[in-house]
């Protein structure tokens, strides 16, 4: 994880849980998380127009427990959910029109899968997650970055 702290008063969790609503075991884990951890909402299977309305109950749980959470890039949903941050995919065309000015109240996050992407993302984002750190089922052929 790489973090540019531009706002000295802002606290950011050091540990993050990546929550996919399609993974049943994630539901149990989410209910056990405390406010010392953050949550990144994502889905491997759903488009954002289906996914963002679907996470509403989990967002409510995070807000009740005072857990900071990050949602996929969407001005409407970030405002509606009062998200701590938005995660952008630098490889998608939907983020081509992204401007940091329009998201100055949000932490701008990206997950990257290599050092070249990380260097590019560093220009646009406040927080970078390097992935995969270890062998994963979502990237079975990708060499884990922890082995470099």
PDB file of C-alpha atoms in Angstrom:
ATOM      1  CA  UNK A   1       0.000   0.000   0.000  1.00  0.00           C
ATOM      2  CA  UNK A   2       1.339   3.449  -0.915  1.00  0.00           C
ATOM      3  CA  UNK A   3      -0.239   6.565   0.581  1.00  0.00           C
ATOM      4  CA  UNK A   4       0.377  10.248  -0.115  1.00  0.00           C
ATOM      5  CA  UNK A   5      -0.854  12.076   2.988  1.00  0.00           C
ATOM      6  CA  UNK A   6      -1.929  15.461   1.675  1.00  0.00           C
ATOM      7  CA  UNK A   7      -4.249  16.162   4.578  1.00  0.00           C
ATOM      8  CA  UNK A   8      -2.359  15.800   7.866  1.00  0.00           C
ATOM      9  CA  UNK A   9      -5.645  15.699   9.840  1.00  0.00           C
ATOM     10  CA  UNK A  10      -6.948  12.714   7.893  1.00  0.00           C
ATOM     11  CA  UNK A  11      -6.539   9.252   9.388  1.00  0.00           C
ATOM     12  CA  UNK A  12      -6.483   6.265   7.130  1.00  0.00           C
ATOM     13  CA  UNK A  13      -6.790   2.618   8.153  1.00  0.00           C
ATOM     14  CA  UNK A  14      -3.631   0.581   7.757  1.00  0.00           C
ATOM     15  CA  UNK A  15      -5.600  -2.585   7.006  1.00  0.00           C
ATOM     16  CA  UNK A  16      -8.276  -2.938   4.342  1.00  0.00           C
ATOM     17  CA  UNK A  17     -10.787  -5.660   3.599  1.00  0.00           C
ATOM     18  CA  UNK A  18     -11.778  -6.133  -0.046  1.00  0.00           C
ATOM     19  CA  UNK A  19     -15.476  -7.019   0.089  1.00  0.00           C
ATOM     20  CA  UNK A  20     -17.229  -8.784  -2.779  1.00  0.00           C
ATOM     21  CA  UNK A  21     -20.982  -9.253  -2.088  1.00  0.00           C
ATOM     22  CA  UNK A  22     -20.972 -12.409  -4.242  1.00  0.00           C
ATOM     23  CA  UNK A  23     -18.579 -14.174  -1.858  1.00  0.00           C
ATOM     24  CA  UNK A  24     -20.600 -15.520   1.066  1.00  0.00           C
ATOM     25  CA  UNK A  25     -17.636 -15.773   3.469  1.00  0.00           C
ATOM     26  CA  UNK A  26     -17.033 -12.036   2.986  1.00  0.00           C
ATOM     27  CA  UNK A  27     -20.415 -11.293   4.645  1.00  0.00           C
ATOM     28  CA  UNK A  28     -19.360 -12.930   7.899  1.00  0.00           C
ATOM     29  CA  UNK A  29     -15.970 -11.209   7.843  1.00  0.00           C
ATOM     30  CA  UNK A  30     -17.570  -7.815   7.204  1.00  0.00           C
ATOM     31  CA  UNK A  31     -19.798  -8.156  10.260  1.00  0.00           C
ATOM     32  CA  UNK A  32     -16.688  -8.727  12.433  1.00  0.00           C
ATOM     33  CA  UNK A  33     -14.684  -5.737  11.199  1.00  0.00           C
ATOM     34  CA  UNK A  34     -14.084  -2.785  13.525  1.00  0.00           C
ATOM     35  CA  UNK A  35     -13.504   0.871  12.727  1.00  0.00           C
ATOM     36  CA  UNK A  36      -9.733   0.267  12.787  1.00  0.00           C
ATOM     37  CA  UNK A  37     -10.061  -1.378   9.368  1.00  0.00           C
ATOM     38  CA  UNK A  38     -11.321   0.003   6.084  1.00  0.00           C
ATOM     39  CA  UNK A  39     -13.494  -1.693   3.453  1.00  0.00           C
ATOM     40  CA  UNK A  40     -13.066  -1.607  -0.318  1.00  0.00           C
ATOM     41  CA  UNK A  41     -16.242  -2.630  -2.134  1.00  0.00           C
ATOM     42  CA  UNK A  42     -15.688  -4.409  -5.441  1.00  0.00           C
ATOM     43  CA  UNK A  43     -17.168  -7.074  -7.676  1.00  0.00           C
ATOM     44  CA  UNK A  44     -15.541  -9.324 -10.219  1.00  0.00           C
ATOM     45  CA  UNK A  45     -18.917 -10.187 -11.766  1.00  0.00           C
ATOM     46  CA  UNK A  46     -21.239  -7.170 -11.696  1.00  0.00           C
ATOM     47  CA  UNK A  47     -21.244  -3.948 -13.670  1.00  0.00           C
ATOM     48  CA  UNK A  48     -21.313  -0.785 -11.538  1.00  0.00           C
ATOM     49  CA  UNK A  49     -24.959   0.009 -12.427  1.00  0.00           C
ATOM     50  CA  UNK A  50     -25.966  -3.272 -10.731  1.00  0.00           C
ATOM     51  CA  UNK A  51     -23.274  -3.400  -8.074  1.00  0.00           C
ATOM     52  CA  UNK A  52     -23.491   0.068  -6.512  1.00  0.00           C
ATOM     53  CA  UNK A  53     -27.196  -0.108  -5.553  1.00  0.00           C
ATOM     54  CA  UNK A  54     -26.683  -3.666  -4.299  1.00  0.00           C
ATOM     55  CA  UNK A  55     -24.050  -2.721  -1.693  1.00  0.00           C
ATOM     56  CA  UNK A  56     -26.389  -0.298   0.122  1.00  0.00           C
ATOM     57  CA  UNK A  57     -26.994  -2.568   3.167  1.00  0.00           C
ATOM     58  CA  UNK A  58     -23.246  -3.150   3.556  1.00  0.00           C
ATOM     59  CA  UNK A  59     -22.537   0.571   3.249  1.00  0.00           C
ATOM     60  CA  UNK A  60     -25.146   1.171   5.971  1.00  0.00           C
ATOM     61  CA  UNK A  61     -23.383  -1.347   8.201  1.00  0.00           C
ATOM     62  CA  UNK A  62     -20.051   0.416   7.644  1.00  0.00           C
ATOM     63  CA  UNK A  63     -21.598   3.784   8.444  1.00  0.00           C
ATOM     64  CA  UNK A  64     -23.211   2.409  11.640  1.00  0.00           C
ATOM     65  CA  UNK A  65     -19.875   0.969  12.775  1.00  0.00           C
ATOM     66  CA  UNK A  66     -17.916   4.088  11.720  1.00  0.00           C
ATOM     67  CA  UNK A  67     -15.860   2.093   9.195  1.00  0.00           C
ATOM     68  CA  UNK A  68     -14.237   4.026   6.361  1.00  0.00           C
ATOM     69  CA  UNK A  69     -15.112   2.591   2.972  1.00  0.00           C
ATOM     70  CA  UNK A  70     -14.161   3.002  -0.657  1.00  0.00           C
ATOM     71  CA  UNK A  71     -16.477   2.403  -3.605  1.00  0.00           C
ATOM     72  CA  UNK A  72     -15.863   2.142  -7.352  1.00  0.00           C
ATOM     73  CA  UNK A  73     -15.582   5.394  -9.303  1.00  0.00           C
ATOM     74  CA  UNK A  74     -18.986   7.098  -9.460  1.00  0.00           C
ATOM     75  CA  UNK A  75     -19.730  10.738  -8.600  1.00  0.00           C
ATOM     76  CA  UNK A  76     -23.398  10.013  -7.900  1.00  0.00           C
ATOM     77  CA  UNK A  77     -22.864   7.013  -5.596  1.00  0.00           C
ATOM     78  CA  UNK A  78     -19.853   8.500  -3.807  1.00  0.00           C
ATOM     79  CA  UNK A  79     -22.016  11.465  -2.793  1.00  0.00           C
ATOM     80  CA  UNK A  80     -25.078   9.336  -2.011  1.00  0.00           C
ATOM     81  CA  UNK A  81     -23.146   6.942   0.227  1.00  0.00           C
ATOM     82  CA  UNK A  82     -20.793   9.622   1.629  1.00  0.00           C
ATOM     83  CA  UNK A  83     -17.851   7.387   0.803  1.00  0.00           C
ATOM     84  CA  UNK A  84     -14.420   7.947   2.305  1.00  0.00           C
ATOM     85  CA  UNK A  85     -12.895   7.366  -1.120  1.00  0.00           C
ATOM     86  CA  UNK A  86     -13.356   6.194  -4.677  1.00  0.00           C
ATOM     87  CA  UNK A  87     -11.336   3.554  -6.451  1.00  0.00           C
ATOM     88  CA  UNK A  88     -10.450   4.209 -10.059  1.00  0.00           C
ATOM     89  CA  UNK A  89      -9.256   1.772 -12.692  1.00  0.00           C
ATOM     90  CA  UNK A  90      -6.612   3.559 -14.733  1.00  0.00           C
ATOM     91  CA  UNK A  91      -7.116   1.042 -17.571  1.00  0.00           C
ATOM     92  CA  UNK A  92     -10.818   1.793 -18.109  1.00  0.00           C
ATOM     93  CA  UNK A  93     -12.075   4.475 -20.467  1.00  0.00           C
ATOM     94  CA  UNK A  94     -14.632   5.619 -17.859  1.00  0.00           C
ATOM     95  CA  UNK A  95     -11.811   7.142 -15.841  1.00  0.00           C
ATOM     96  CA  UNK A  96     -10.326   9.088 -18.758  1.00  0.00           C
ATOM     97  CA  UNK A  97     -12.416  12.133 -17.803  1.00  0.00           C
ATOM     98  CA  UNK A  98     -11.457  11.833 -14.153  1.00  0.00           C
ATOM     99  CA  UNK A  99     -10.234  15.027 -12.523  1.00  0.00           C
ATOM    100  CA  UNK A 100      -8.946  15.241  -8.963  1.00  0.00           C
ATOM    101  CA  UNK A 101     -10.673  18.606  -8.534  1.00  0.00           C
ATOM    102  CA  UNK A 102     -14.105  17.011  -8.826  1.00  0.00           C
ATOM    103  CA  UNK A 103     -13.171  14.495  -6.121  1.00  0.00           C
ATOM    104  CA  UNK A 104     -11.192  16.694  -3.754  1.00  0.00           C
ATOM    105  CA  UNK A 105     -13.283  15.607  -0.747  1.00  0.00           C
ATOM    106  CA  UNK A 106     -12.603  11.919  -1.422  1.00  0.00           C
ATOM    107  CA  UNK A 107      -9.526   9.783  -1.097  1.00  0.00           C
ATOM    108  CA  UNK A 108      -8.590   8.708  -4.630  1.00  0.00           C
ATOM    109  CA  UNK A 109      -7.515   5.074  -4.745  1.00  0.00           C
ATOM    110  CA  UNK A 110      -6.303   2.658  -7.388  1.00  0.00           C
ATOM    111  CA  UNK A 111      -5.230  -0.954  -7.347  1.00  0.00           C
ATOM    112  CA  UNK A 112      -2.336  -1.778  -9.625  1.00  0.00           C
ATOM    113  CA  UNK A 113      -0.793  -5.034 -10.741  1.00  0.00           C
ATOM    114  CA  UNK A 114       2.758  -3.983 -11.517  1.00  0.00           C
ATOM    115  CA  UNK A 115       5.354  -1.335 -10.850  1.00  0.00           C
ATOM    116  CA  UNK A 116       4.804   0.508 -14.156  1.00  0.00           C
ATOM    117  CA  UNK A 117       1.103   0.941 -13.347  1.00  0.00           C
ATOM    118  CA  UNK A 118       2.028   2.063  -9.829  1.00  0.00           C
ATOM    119  CA  UNK A 119       4.325   4.749 -11.193  1.00  0.00           C
ATOM    120  CA  UNK A 120       1.562   6.026 -13.490  1.00  0.00           C
ATOM    121  CA  UNK A 121      -1.075   5.895 -10.748  1.00  0.00           C
ATOM    122  CA  UNK A 122       1.148   7.843  -8.366  1.00  0.00           C
ATOM    123  CA  UNK A 123       0.443  10.961 -10.459  1.00  0.00           C
ATOM    124  CA  UNK A 124      -3.341  10.701 -10.010  1.00  0.00           C
ATOM    125  CA  UNK A 125      -4.138   8.963  -6.755  1.00  0.00           C
ATOM    126  CA  UNK A 126      -3.685   9.329  -3.005  1.00  0.00           C
ATOM    127  CA  UNK A 127      -3.592   5.620  -2.127  1.00  0.00           C
ATOM    128  CA  UNK A 128      -2.313   2.673  -4.163  1.00  0.00           C
ATOM    129  CA  UNK A 129      -2.932  -0.997  -3.459  1.00  0.00           C
ATOM    130  CA  UNK A 130      -0.367  -3.275  -5.123  1.00  0.00           C
ATOM    131  CA  UNK A 131      -1.906  -6.557  -6.170  1.00  0.00           C
ATOM    132  CA  UNK A 132      -1.413  -9.433  -6.015  1.00  0.00           C
ATOM    133  CA  UNK A 133       0.950  -9.526  -3.041  1.00  0.00           C
ATOM    134  CA  UNK A 134       0.476 -13.300  -2.880  1.00  0.00           C
ATOM    135  CA  UNK A 135      -0.842 -15.928  -5.292  1.00  0.00           C
ATOM    136  CA  UNK A 136      -4.602 -15.473  -5.690  1.00  0.00           C
ATOM    137  CA  UNK A 137      -7.464 -17.247  -7.405  1.00  0.00           C
ATOM    138  CA  UNK A 138      -8.393 -14.050  -9.269  1.00  0.00           C
ATOM    139  CA  UNK A 139      -4.907 -13.776 -10.863  1.00  0.00           C
ATOM    140  CA  UNK A 140      -3.619 -17.396 -10.893  1.00  0.00           C
ATOM    141  CA  UNK A 141      -0.983 -16.800 -13.590  1.00  0.00           C
ATOM    142  CA  UNK A 142       0.231 -13.466 -12.211  1.00  0.00           C
ATOM    143  CA  UNK A 143       3.536 -13.586 -10.350  1.00  0.00           C
ATOM    144  CA  UNK A 144       2.939 -12.258  -6.815  1.00  0.00           C
ATOM    145  CA  UNK A 145       4.610  -8.904  -6.241  1.00  0.00           C
ATOM    146  CA  UNK A 146       5.925 -10.112  -2.872  1.00  0.00           C
ATOM    147  CA  UNK A 147       8.371 -12.294  -4.838  1.00  0.00           C
ATOM    148  CA  UNK A 148      10.118  -9.378  -6.603  1.00  0.00           C
TER     149      UNK A 148
END
